[in-house]
């Protein structure tokens, strides 16, 4: 994956925050974090507590009122352009965030709100959804509209799941979490919880995850067409890595990696085949409206 050196990434919402022990048990109430593209070695509860109306126009006004945006803080002020990635690899996260915000702000006709922050942390972190931990994998918290990633642990987790770390795989995972934010804005998260704490290949939880995968594919298709995007080129090798990352985070693959049997009735994210299907669907269409996983019987099973 190639970065566009002259593109401005100084306005990113990346926060580099501390972590580790001493954070206690965390808040028990409020929305529950949405497990993300990586899935983690423990499957995160996907149901969240918040209001929301009907879907309506997919890219019209959001069906829920976003909370007031958090101020940007703890940012790396040295990350000014994508060219800085050559000297400071951490600046790639700023490029990811800027590229995602640029695309999704253009995809909405009105009512777009960016995430509050892309939080990079280590060990544990306090969120509006409780205490986030590395072992949960990357996740989105609807309570504060933030994405949380332990970037050091994520590489180890990808290796444990049988794939390799790469910029493309990282951006797929980050794009998946941003996809959850889009589902929050459109009201589709409310649909995901309308069936209660259901699990299984056709559950609302799985449909929500597949939608986020599809949105990630849509983003990859469109970002390189933006002459100001920090992402200049996505190669066939990058696409192969993205598809492999989608395979690695399938529920069936994770269950096999943990040494257990495959139990479809317990799935909350979808199988490897389903996840690869929806990433490809998003990329091939380049159209967010193709990602309506809640009104289709074809989930790629």
PDB file of C-alpha atoms in Angstrom:
ATOM      1  CA  UNK A   1       0.000   0.000   0.000  1.00  0.00           C
ATOM      2  CA  UNK A   2       1.420   3.380  -0.988  1.00  0.00           C
ATOM      3  CA  UNK A   3       0.889   6.674   0.815  1.00  0.00           C
ATOM      4  CA  UNK A   4       0.535  10.047  -0.936  1.00  0.00           C
ATOM      5  CA  UNK A   5       3.491  11.911   0.534  1.00  0.00           C
ATOM      6  CA  UNK A   6       2.192  15.459   0.188  1.00  0.00           C
ATOM      7  CA  UNK A   7      -1.255  14.835   1.667  1.00  0.00           C
ATOM      8  CA  UNK A   8      -2.137  16.693   4.853  1.00  0.00           C
ATOM      9  CA  UNK A   9      -2.665  14.439   7.884  1.00  0.00           C
ATOM     10  CA  UNK A  10      -2.230  17.111  10.569  1.00  0.00           C
ATOM     11  CA  UNK A  11      -5.957  17.200  11.312  1.00  0.00           C
ATOM     12  CA  UNK A  12      -6.246  13.552  12.325  1.00  0.00           C
ATOM     13  CA  UNK A  13      -8.208  12.462  15.377  1.00  0.00           C
ATOM     14  CA  UNK A  14      -5.542  10.062  16.577  1.00  0.00           C
ATOM     15  CA  UNK A  15      -4.884  10.069  20.308  1.00  0.00           C
ATOM     16  CA  UNK A  16      -1.890   8.254  21.670  1.00  0.00           C
ATOM     17  CA  UNK A  17      -2.823   7.395  25.200  1.00  0.00           C
ATOM     18  CA  UNK A  18      -1.268   5.536  28.082  1.00  0.00           C
ATOM     19  CA  UNK A  19      -2.603   2.344  29.575  1.00  0.00           C
ATOM     20  CA  UNK A  20      -1.570  -0.551  31.739  1.00  0.00           C
ATOM     21  CA  UNK A  21      -2.800  -1.486  35.177  1.00  0.00           C
ATOM     22  CA  UNK A  22      -4.462   0.632  37.817  1.00  0.00           C
ATOM     23  CA  UNK A  23      -7.604   1.443  35.895  1.00  0.00           C
ATOM     24  CA  UNK A  24      -9.863  -0.743  37.981  1.00  0.00           C
ATOM     25  CA  UNK A  25     -13.017  -2.460  36.911  1.00  0.00           C
ATOM     26  CA  UNK A  26     -14.345   0.431  34.868  1.00  0.00           C
ATOM     27  CA  UNK A  27     -17.822   1.727  34.347  1.00  0.00           C
ATOM     28  CA  UNK A  28     -20.583  -0.873  34.350  1.00  0.00           C
ATOM     29  CA  UNK A  29     -23.376   1.076  32.723  1.00  0.00           C
ATOM     30  CA  UNK A  30     -23.779   2.684  29.336  1.00  0.00           C
ATOM     31  CA  UNK A  31     -23.415   1.318  25.825  1.00  0.00           C
ATOM     32  CA  UNK A  32     -21.435  -1.864  25.336  1.00  0.00           C
ATOM     33  CA  UNK A  33     -18.421  -1.842  23.077  1.00  0.00           C
ATOM     34  CA  UNK A  34     -18.882  -3.354  19.647  1.00  0.00           C
ATOM     35  CA  UNK A  35     -16.342  -6.037  18.845  1.00  0.00           C
ATOM     36  CA  UNK A  36     -14.484  -5.240  15.698  1.00  0.00           C
ATOM     37  CA  UNK A  37     -12.756  -6.618  12.684  1.00  0.00           C
ATOM     38  CA  UNK A  38     -10.112  -8.475  14.649  1.00  0.00           C
ATOM     39  CA  UNK A  39     -12.685 -10.121  16.867  1.00  0.00           C
ATOM     40  CA  UNK A  40     -10.161 -10.854  19.598  1.00  0.00           C
ATOM     41  CA  UNK A  41      -9.617 -14.183  21.263  1.00  0.00           C
ATOM     42  CA  UNK A  42     -12.664 -13.483  23.366  1.00  0.00           C
ATOM     43  CA  UNK A  43     -15.844 -12.668  21.505  1.00  0.00           C
ATOM     44  CA  UNK A  44     -17.122  -9.302  22.676  1.00  0.00           C
ATOM     45  CA  UNK A  45     -20.793  -8.842  23.515  1.00  0.00           C
ATOM     46  CA  UNK A  46     -22.302  -6.920  20.624  1.00  0.00           C
ATOM     47  CA  UNK A  47     -25.553  -5.562  21.974  1.00  0.00           C
ATOM     48  CA  UNK A  48     -25.595  -1.914  22.938  1.00  0.00           C
ATOM     49  CA  UNK A  49     -28.090   0.227  24.831  1.00  0.00           C
ATOM     50  CA  UNK A  50     -29.212   3.308  22.953  1.00  0.00           C
ATOM     51  CA  UNK A  51     -32.178   4.640  21.040  1.00  0.00           C
ATOM     52  CA  UNK A  52     -32.652   4.919  17.313  1.00  0.00           C
ATOM     53  CA  UNK A  53     -35.282   5.104  14.645  1.00  0.00           C
ATOM     54  CA  UNK A  54     -35.768   3.501  11.256  1.00  0.00           C
ATOM     55  CA  UNK A  55     -32.971   3.383   8.733  1.00  0.00           C
ATOM     56  CA  UNK A  56     -34.540   5.795   6.271  1.00  0.00           C
ATOM     57  CA  UNK A  57     -32.251   7.183   3.611  1.00  0.00           C
ATOM     58  CA  UNK A  58     -28.955   5.409   4.179  1.00  0.00           C
ATOM     59  CA  UNK A  59     -26.943   8.557   3.749  1.00  0.00           C
ATOM     60  CA  UNK A  60     -29.417  11.121   4.956  1.00  0.00           C
ATOM     61  CA  UNK A  61     -29.607  12.535   8.466  1.00  0.00           C
ATOM     62  CA  UNK A  62     -28.560  10.167  11.266  1.00  0.00           C
ATOM     63  CA  UNK A  63     -31.349   8.506  13.212  1.00  0.00           C
ATOM     64  CA  UNK A  64     -29.680   9.087  16.565  1.00  0.00           C
ATOM     65  CA  UNK A  65     -28.210  12.286  17.909  1.00  0.00           C
ATOM     66  CA  UNK A  66     -24.455  11.906  18.265  1.00  0.00           C
ATOM     67  CA  UNK A  67     -23.008  12.925  21.585  1.00  0.00           C
ATOM     68  CA  UNK A  68     -20.914  16.070  21.702  1.00  0.00           C
ATOM     69  CA  UNK A  69     -17.563  15.386  20.131  1.00  0.00           C
ATOM     70  CA  UNK A  70     -14.619  14.922  22.455  1.00  0.00           C
ATOM     71  CA  UNK A  71     -11.809  17.463  22.087  1.00  0.00           C
ATOM     72  CA  UNK A  72      -8.796  16.252  20.220  1.00  0.00           C
ATOM     73  CA  UNK A  73      -5.885  15.561  22.481  1.00  0.00           C
ATOM     74  CA  UNK A  74      -2.636  13.669  22.950  1.00  0.00           C
ATOM     75  CA  UNK A  75      -1.951  13.956  19.257  1.00  0.00           C
ATOM     76  CA  UNK A  76       1.458  13.582  17.667  1.00  0.00           C
ATOM     77  CA  UNK A  77       2.019  17.072  16.311  1.00  0.00           C
ATOM     78  CA  UNK A  78       4.951  15.833  14.204  1.00  0.00           C
ATOM     79  CA  UNK A  79       2.614  14.013  11.825  1.00  0.00           C
ATOM     80  CA  UNK A  80       1.963  16.775   9.315  1.00  0.00           C
ATOM     81  CA  UNK A  81       1.977  15.029   5.946  1.00  0.00           C
ATOM     82  CA  UNK A  82       1.986  11.426   4.848  1.00  0.00           C
ATOM     83  CA  UNK A  83       5.665  11.873   3.954  1.00  0.00           C
ATOM     84  CA  UNK A  84       6.338  11.843   7.700  1.00  0.00           C
ATOM     85  CA  UNK A  85       5.495   8.120   7.752  1.00  0.00           C
ATOM     86  CA  UNK A  86       8.939   7.425   6.306  1.00  0.00           C
ATOM     87  CA  UNK A  87      10.574   8.925   9.407  1.00  0.00           C
ATOM     88  CA  UNK A  88       7.908   7.991  11.946  1.00  0.00           C
ATOM     89  CA  UNK A  89       5.904   4.866  11.231  1.00  0.00           C
ATOM     90  CA  UNK A  90       3.362   5.822  13.909  1.00  0.00           C
ATOM     91  CA  UNK A  91       2.138   8.537  11.552  1.00  0.00           C
ATOM     92  CA  UNK A  92       0.463   5.869   9.423  1.00  0.00           C
ATOM     93  CA  UNK A  93      -2.411   5.838  11.925  1.00  0.00           C
ATOM     94  CA  UNK A  94      -2.977   9.535  11.259  1.00  0.00           C
ATOM     95  CA  UNK A  95      -3.092   8.752   7.547  1.00  0.00           C
ATOM     96  CA  UNK A  96      -5.634   5.972   8.136  1.00  0.00           C
ATOM     97  CA  UNK A  97      -7.880   8.282  10.141  1.00  0.00           C
ATOM     98  CA  UNK A  98      -7.731  11.184   7.689  1.00  0.00           C
ATOM     99  CA  UNK A  99      -8.401   8.919   4.703  1.00  0.00           C
ATOM    100  CA  UNK A 100     -11.449   7.371   6.398  1.00  0.00           C
ATOM    101  CA  UNK A 101     -12.898  10.701   7.471  1.00  0.00           C
ATOM    102  CA  UNK A 102     -12.380  12.203   4.024  1.00  0.00           C
ATOM    103  CA  UNK A 103     -14.263   9.395   2.302  1.00  0.00           C
ATOM    104  CA  UNK A 104     -17.156   9.035   4.713  1.00  0.00           C
ATOM    105  CA  UNK A 105     -17.748  12.775   4.975  1.00  0.00           C
ATOM    106  CA  UNK A 106     -18.128  12.843   1.191  1.00  0.00           C
ATOM    107  CA  UNK A 107     -20.435   9.792   1.149  1.00  0.00           C
ATOM    108  CA  UNK A 108     -23.054  11.382   3.417  1.00  0.00           C
ATOM    109  CA  UNK A 109     -25.486  13.902   1.953  1.00  0.00           C
ATOM    110  CA  UNK A 110     -25.952  15.490   5.378  1.00  0.00           C
ATOM    111  CA  UNK A 111     -25.592  14.792   9.061  1.00  0.00           C
ATOM    112  CA  UNK A 112     -22.119  13.252   9.032  1.00  0.00           C
ATOM    113  CA  UNK A 113     -20.216  13.291  12.299  1.00  0.00           C
ATOM    114  CA  UNK A 114     -16.654  11.929  12.417  1.00  0.00           C
ATOM    115  CA  UNK A 115     -15.516   9.637  15.185  1.00  0.00           C
ATOM    116  CA  UNK A 116     -14.452  11.419  18.354  1.00  0.00           C
ATOM    117  CA  UNK A 117     -10.992   9.864  18.226  1.00  0.00           C
ATOM    118  CA  UNK A 118      -8.883   6.960  17.044  1.00  0.00           C
ATOM    119  CA  UNK A 119      -7.409   5.967  20.404  1.00  0.00           C
ATOM    120  CA  UNK A 120      -4.138   4.036  20.436  1.00  0.00           C
ATOM    121  CA  UNK A 121      -3.433   2.558  23.855  1.00  0.00           C
ATOM    122  CA  UNK A 122      -1.578  -0.182  25.682  1.00  0.00           C
ATOM    123  CA  UNK A 123      -3.026  -2.747  28.059  1.00  0.00           C
ATOM    124  CA  UNK A 124      -6.197  -1.128  29.348  1.00  0.00           C
ATOM    125  CA  UNK A 125      -8.104   2.075  28.713  1.00  0.00           C
ATOM    126  CA  UNK A 126     -11.161   3.726  30.209  1.00  0.00           C
ATOM    127  CA  UNK A 127     -14.024   4.365  27.786  1.00  0.00           C
ATOM    128  CA  UNK A 128     -17.690   5.324  27.968  1.00  0.00           C
ATOM    129  CA  UNK A 129     -18.384   1.601  27.435  1.00  0.00           C
ATOM    130  CA  UNK A 130     -16.277   0.464  30.377  1.00  0.00           C
ATOM    131  CA  UNK A 131     -12.667  -0.607  30.598  1.00  0.00           C
ATOM    132  CA  UNK A 132     -11.206  -1.641  27.277  1.00  0.00           C
ATOM    133  CA  UNK A 133      -8.546  -4.347  27.286  1.00  0.00           C
ATOM    134  CA  UNK A 134      -6.038  -5.470  24.690  1.00  0.00           C
ATOM    135  CA  UNK A 135      -7.470  -8.996  24.557  1.00  0.00           C
ATOM    136  CA  UNK A 136     -10.780  -7.623  23.290  1.00  0.00           C
ATOM    137  CA  UNK A 137      -9.116  -6.638  20.064  1.00  0.00           C
ATOM    138  CA  UNK A 138      -9.922  -3.324  18.354  1.00  0.00           C
ATOM    139  CA  UNK A 139     -13.418  -2.074  19.134  1.00  0.00           C
ATOM    140  CA  UNK A 140     -15.847   0.796  18.616  1.00  0.00           C
ATOM    141  CA  UNK A 141     -17.635   2.397  21.579  1.00  0.00           C
ATOM    142  CA  UNK A 142     -20.969   4.023  20.633  1.00  0.00           C
ATOM    143  CA  UNK A 143     -21.073   5.804  24.000  1.00  0.00           C
ATOM    144  CA  UNK A 144     -18.211   8.115  23.072  1.00  0.00           C
ATOM    145  CA  UNK A 145     -18.038   7.349  19.337  1.00  0.00           C
ATOM    146  CA  UNK A 146     -14.396   6.407  19.579  1.00  0.00           C
ATOM    147  CA  UNK A 147     -12.302   3.620  18.076  1.00  0.00           C
ATOM    148  CA  UNK A 148      -9.874   1.875  20.414  1.00  0.00           C
ATOM    149  CA  UNK A 149      -6.840  -0.108  19.262  1.00  0.00           C
ATOM    150  CA  UNK A 150      -3.907  -1.523  21.176  1.00  0.00           C
ATOM    151  CA  UNK A 151      -1.616  -1.262  18.176  1.00  0.00           C
ATOM    152  CA  UNK A 152       1.213  -3.308  19.721  1.00  0.00           C
ATOM    153  CA  UNK A 153      -1.050  -6.178  20.747  1.00  0.00           C
ATOM    154  CA  UNK A 154      -2.880  -6.221  17.426  1.00  0.00           C
ATOM    155  CA  UNK A 155       0.184  -7.479  15.574  1.00  0.00           C
ATOM    156  CA  UNK A 156       0.539 -10.384  17.996  1.00  0.00           C
ATOM    157  CA  UNK A 157      -3.141 -11.170  17.683  1.00  0.00           C
ATOM    158  CA  UNK A 158      -2.979 -11.253  13.886  1.00  0.00           C
ATOM    159  CA  UNK A 159      -0.103 -13.694  14.099  1.00  0.00           C
ATOM    160  CA  UNK A 160      -2.018 -15.862  16.567  1.00  0.00           C
ATOM    161  CA  UNK A 161      -4.915 -15.957  14.133  1.00  0.00           C
ATOM    162  CA  UNK A 162      -2.676 -17.172  11.341  1.00  0.00           C
ATOM    163  CA  UNK A 163      -2.100 -14.070   9.239  1.00  0.00           C
ATOM    164  CA  UNK A 164       0.567 -11.382   8.961  1.00  0.00           C
ATOM    165  CA  UNK A 165       0.530  -7.761   9.981  1.00  0.00           C
ATOM    166  CA  UNK A 166       0.626  -5.195   7.181  1.00  0.00           C
ATOM    167  CA  UNK A 167      -0.536  -1.648   6.544  1.00  0.00           C
ATOM    168  CA  UNK A 168      -3.377  -3.019   4.431  1.00  0.00           C
ATOM    169  CA  UNK A 169      -4.525  -5.382   7.193  1.00  0.00           C
ATOM    170  CA  UNK A 170      -4.336  -2.574   9.759  1.00  0.00           C
ATOM    171  CA  UNK A 171      -6.352  -0.258   7.568  1.00  0.00           C
ATOM    172  CA  UNK A 172      -8.947  -2.971   6.915  1.00  0.00           C
ATOM    173  CA  UNK A 173      -9.397  -3.403  10.675  1.00  0.00           C
ATOM    174  CA  UNK A 174      -9.556   0.361  11.260  1.00  0.00           C
ATOM    175  CA  UNK A 175     -11.963   0.715   8.328  1.00  0.00           C
ATOM    176  CA  UNK A 176     -14.152  -2.009   9.821  1.00  0.00           C
ATOM    177  CA  UNK A 177     -14.345  -0.128  13.123  1.00  0.00           C
ATOM    178  CA  UNK A 178     -15.164   3.090  11.266  1.00  0.00           C
ATOM    179  CA  UNK A 179     -17.878   1.080   9.561  1.00  0.00           C
ATOM    180  CA  UNK A 180     -19.451   0.502  12.967  1.00  0.00           C
ATOM    181  CA  UNK A 181     -19.532   4.260  13.420  1.00  0.00           C
ATOM    182  CA  UNK A 182     -21.378   4.619  10.124  1.00  0.00           C
ATOM    183  CA  UNK A 183     -23.888   1.986  11.277  1.00  0.00           C
ATOM    184  CA  UNK A 184     -24.316   4.025  14.454  1.00  0.00           C
ATOM    185  CA  UNK A 185     -25.018   7.197  12.490  1.00  0.00           C
ATOM    186  CA  UNK A 186     -27.544   5.542  10.174  1.00  0.00           C
ATOM    187  CA  UNK A 187     -29.400   3.757  12.978  1.00  0.00           C
ATOM    188  CA  UNK A 188     -28.496   0.244  11.876  1.00  0.00           C
ATOM    189  CA  UNK A 189     -27.005  -0.541  15.266  1.00  0.00           C
ATOM    190  CA  UNK A 190     -30.518  -0.281  16.692  1.00  0.00           C
ATOM    191  CA  UNK A 191     -31.576  -2.931  14.186  1.00  0.00           C
ATOM    192  CA  UNK A 192     -28.777  -5.175  15.343  1.00  0.00           C
ATOM    193  CA  UNK A 193     -30.103  -5.208  18.903  1.00  0.00           C
ATOM    194  CA  UNK A 194     -33.795  -5.430  18.033  1.00  0.00           C
ATOM    195  CA  UNK A 195     -33.666  -9.228  18.240  1.00  0.00           C
ATOM    196  CA  UNK A 196     -32.122  -9.215  21.695  1.00  0.00           C
ATOM    197  CA  UNK A 197     -28.886 -11.027  22.482  1.00  0.00           C
ATOM    198  CA  UNK A 198     -29.181 -13.322  19.507  1.00  0.00           C
ATOM    199  CA  UNK A 199     -26.254 -15.164  17.976  1.00  0.00           C
ATOM    200  CA  UNK A 200     -25.779 -17.342  14.936  1.00  0.00           C
ATOM    201  CA  UNK A 201     -24.975 -16.906  11.237  1.00  0.00           C
ATOM    202  CA  UNK A 202     -28.110 -14.865  10.486  1.00  0.00           C
ATOM    203  CA  UNK A 203     -28.318 -12.897  13.728  1.00  0.00           C
ATOM    204  CA  UNK A 204     -28.422  -9.133  14.002  1.00  0.00           C
ATOM    205  CA  UNK A 205     -24.971  -9.227  15.585  1.00  0.00           C
ATOM    206  CA  UNK A 206     -23.468 -10.974  12.569  1.00  0.00           C
ATOM    207  CA  UNK A 207     -25.301  -8.710  10.129  1.00  0.00           C
ATOM    208  CA  UNK A 208     -23.803  -5.694  11.891  1.00  0.00           C
ATOM    209  CA  UNK A 209     -20.284  -7.102  11.579  1.00  0.00           C
ATOM    210  CA  UNK A 210     -20.740  -8.003   7.921  1.00  0.00           C
ATOM    211  CA  UNK A 211     -21.998  -4.502   7.222  1.00  0.00           C
ATOM    212  CA  UNK A 212     -18.823  -3.070   8.752  1.00  0.00           C
ATOM    213  CA  UNK A 213     -16.753  -5.388   6.556  1.00  0.00           C
ATOM    214  CA  UNK A 214     -18.660  -4.208   3.508  1.00  0.00           C
ATOM    215  CA  UNK A 215     -18.131  -0.570   4.448  1.00  0.00           C
ATOM    216  CA  UNK A 216     -14.397  -1.255   4.773  1.00  0.00           C
ATOM    217  CA  UNK A 217     -14.390  -2.654   1.236  1.00  0.00           C
ATOM    218  CA  UNK A 218     -16.294   0.373  -0.074  1.00  0.00           C
ATOM    219  CA  UNK A 219     -13.744   2.670   1.542  1.00  0.00           C
ATOM    220  CA  UNK A 220     -10.794   0.879  -0.074  1.00  0.00           C
ATOM    221  CA  UNK A 221     -12.430   1.132  -3.479  1.00  0.00           C
ATOM    222  CA  UNK A 222     -13.016   4.871  -3.222  1.00  0.00           C
ATOM    223  CA  UNK A 223     -10.154   6.323  -1.221  1.00  0.00           C
ATOM    224  CA  UNK A 224      -7.527   6.029  -3.956  1.00  0.00           C
ATOM    225  CA  UNK A 225      -9.771   7.991  -6.312  1.00  0.00           C
ATOM    226  CA  UNK A 226      -9.550  11.011  -4.003  1.00  0.00           C
ATOM    227  CA  UNK A 227      -6.527  13.069  -5.123  1.00  0.00           C
ATOM    228  CA  UNK A 228      -6.089  14.381  -1.578  1.00  0.00           C
ATOM    229  CA  UNK A 229      -6.417  11.059   0.221  1.00  0.00           C
ATOM    230  CA  UNK A 230      -3.294   9.931   2.102  1.00  0.00           C
ATOM    231  CA  UNK A 231      -3.798   6.494   0.508  1.00  0.00           C
ATOM    232  CA  UNK A 232      -2.455   6.706  -3.031  1.00  0.00           C
ATOM    233  CA  UNK A 233      -2.375   3.085  -4.179  1.00  0.00           C
ATOM    234  CA  UNK A 234      -3.789  -0.272  -3.111  1.00  0.00           C
ATOM    235  CA  UNK A 235      -2.067  -3.151  -4.887  1.00  0.00           C
ATOM    236  CA  UNK A 236      -3.303  -6.652  -5.619  1.00  0.00           C
ATOM    237  CA  UNK A 237      -1.007  -7.867  -2.850  1.00  0.00           C
ATOM    238  CA  UNK A 238      -2.737  -5.448  -0.467  1.00  0.00           C
ATOM    239  CA  UNK A 239      -6.127  -6.802  -1.505  1.00  0.00           C
ATOM    240  CA  UNK A 240      -4.867 -10.327  -0.890  1.00  0.00           C
ATOM    241  CA  UNK A 241      -3.759  -9.314   2.599  1.00  0.00           C
ATOM    242  CA  UNK A 242      -7.144  -7.724   3.283  1.00  0.00           C
ATOM    243  CA  UNK A 243      -8.970 -10.870   2.192  1.00  0.00           C
ATOM    244  CA  UNK A 244      -6.630 -12.976   4.320  1.00  0.00           C
ATOM    245  CA  UNK A 245      -7.249 -10.750   7.341  1.00  0.00           C
ATOM    246  CA  UNK A 246     -10.999 -11.179   6.807  1.00  0.00           C
ATOM    247  CA  UNK A 247     -10.470 -14.946   6.743  1.00  0.00           C
ATOM    248  CA  UNK A 248      -8.445 -14.837   9.955  1.00  0.00           C
ATOM    249  CA  UNK A 249     -11.143 -13.026  11.934  1.00  0.00           C
ATOM    250  CA  UNK A 250     -14.012 -15.323  10.969  1.00  0.00           C
ATOM    251  CA  UNK A 251     -15.789 -16.940  13.922  1.00  0.00           C
ATOM    252  CA  UNK A 252     -15.207 -20.436  12.565  1.00  0.00           C
ATOM    253  CA  UNK A 253     -11.490 -19.803  12.106  1.00  0.00           C
ATOM    254  CA  UNK A 254     -11.137 -18.314  15.602  1.00  0.00           C
ATOM    255  CA  UNK A 255     -12.951 -21.290  17.118  1.00  0.00           C
ATOM    256  CA  UNK A 256     -10.634 -23.653  15.256  1.00  0.00           C
ATOM    257  CA  UNK A 257      -7.562 -21.668  16.346  1.00  0.00           C
ATOM    258  CA  UNK A 258      -8.697 -21.976  19.964  1.00  0.00           C
ATOM    259  CA  UNK A 259      -8.794 -25.732  19.569  1.00  0.00           C
ATOM    260  CA  UNK A 260     -12.541 -26.078  19.806  1.00  0.00           C
ATOM    261  CA  UNK A 261     -15.198 -27.244  17.430  1.00  0.00           C
ATOM    262  CA  UNK A 262     -17.042 -24.898  15.109  1.00  0.00           C
ATOM    263  CA  UNK A 263     -20.390 -23.905  16.636  1.00  0.00           C
ATOM    264  CA  UNK A 264     -22.322 -21.682  14.182  1.00  0.00           C
ATOM    265  CA  UNK A 265     -25.082 -21.040  16.724  1.00  0.00           C
ATOM    266  CA  UNK A 266     -22.592 -19.086  18.847  1.00  0.00           C
ATOM    267  CA  UNK A 267     -21.302 -16.847  16.070  1.00  0.00           C
ATOM    268  CA  UNK A 268     -21.330 -13.090  16.594  1.00  0.00           C
ATOM    269  CA  UNK A 269     -19.104 -11.958  13.703  1.00  0.00           C
ATOM    270  CA  UNK A 270     -19.713 -14.388  10.843  1.00  0.00           C
ATOM    271  CA  UNK A 271     -17.623 -17.091   9.209  1.00  0.00           C
ATOM    272  CA  UNK A 272     -14.450 -16.452   7.248  1.00  0.00           C
ATOM    273  CA  UNK A 273     -16.360 -17.064   4.021  1.00  0.00           C
ATOM    274  CA  UNK A 274     -19.080 -14.556   4.972  1.00  0.00           C
ATOM    275  CA  UNK A 275     -16.602 -11.891   5.964  1.00  0.00           C
ATOM    276  CA  UNK A 276     -14.577 -12.288   2.796  1.00  0.00           C
ATOM    277  CA  UNK A 277     -17.787 -12.176   0.758  1.00  0.00           C
ATOM    278  CA  UNK A 278     -18.871  -8.830   2.207  1.00  0.00           C
ATOM    279  CA  UNK A 279     -15.457  -7.187   2.010  1.00  0.00           C
ATOM    280  CA  UNK A 280     -15.360  -8.169  -1.660  1.00  0.00           C
ATOM    281  CA  UNK A 281     -18.948  -6.996  -2.210  1.00  0.00           C
ATOM    282  CA  UNK A 282     -18.108  -3.590  -0.813  1.00  0.00           C
ATOM    283  CA  UNK A 283     -14.938  -3.268  -2.852  1.00  0.00           C
ATOM    284  CA  UNK A 284     -16.469  -4.474  -6.106  1.00  0.00           C
ATOM    285  CA  UNK A 285     -19.503  -2.189  -5.838  1.00  0.00           C
ATOM    286  CA  UNK A 286     -17.843   0.850  -4.288  1.00  0.00           C
ATOM    287  CA  UNK A 287     -21.356   1.717  -3.121  1.00  0.00           C
ATOM    288  CA  UNK A 288     -22.328   1.986   0.572  1.00  0.00           C
ATOM    289  CA  UNK A 289     -25.924   1.232  -0.366  1.00  0.00           C
ATOM    290  CA  UNK A 290     -24.790  -2.282  -1.345  1.00  0.00           C
ATOM    291  CA  UNK A 291     -24.003  -2.902   2.338  1.00  0.00           C
ATOM    292  CA  UNK A 292     -27.562  -3.284   3.612  1.00  0.00           C
ATOM    293  CA  UNK A 293     -27.001  -6.602   5.341  1.00  0.00           C
ATOM    294  CA  UNK A 294     -30.236  -6.261   7.299  1.00  0.00           C
ATOM    295  CA  UNK A 295     -32.556  -6.620   4.304  1.00  0.00           C
ATOM    296  CA  UNK A 296     -31.061  -9.538   2.437  1.00  0.00           C
ATOM    297  CA  UNK A 297     -31.153 -13.309   2.650  1.00  0.00           C
ATOM    298  CA  UNK A 298     -27.805 -13.585   0.880  1.00  0.00           C
ATOM    299  CA  UNK A 299     -25.184 -13.308   3.603  1.00  0.00           C
ATOM    300  CA  UNK A 300     -22.559 -15.263   1.692  1.00  0.00           C
ATOM    301  CA  UNK A 301     -22.839 -18.428   3.780  1.00  0.00           C
TER     302      UNK A 301
END
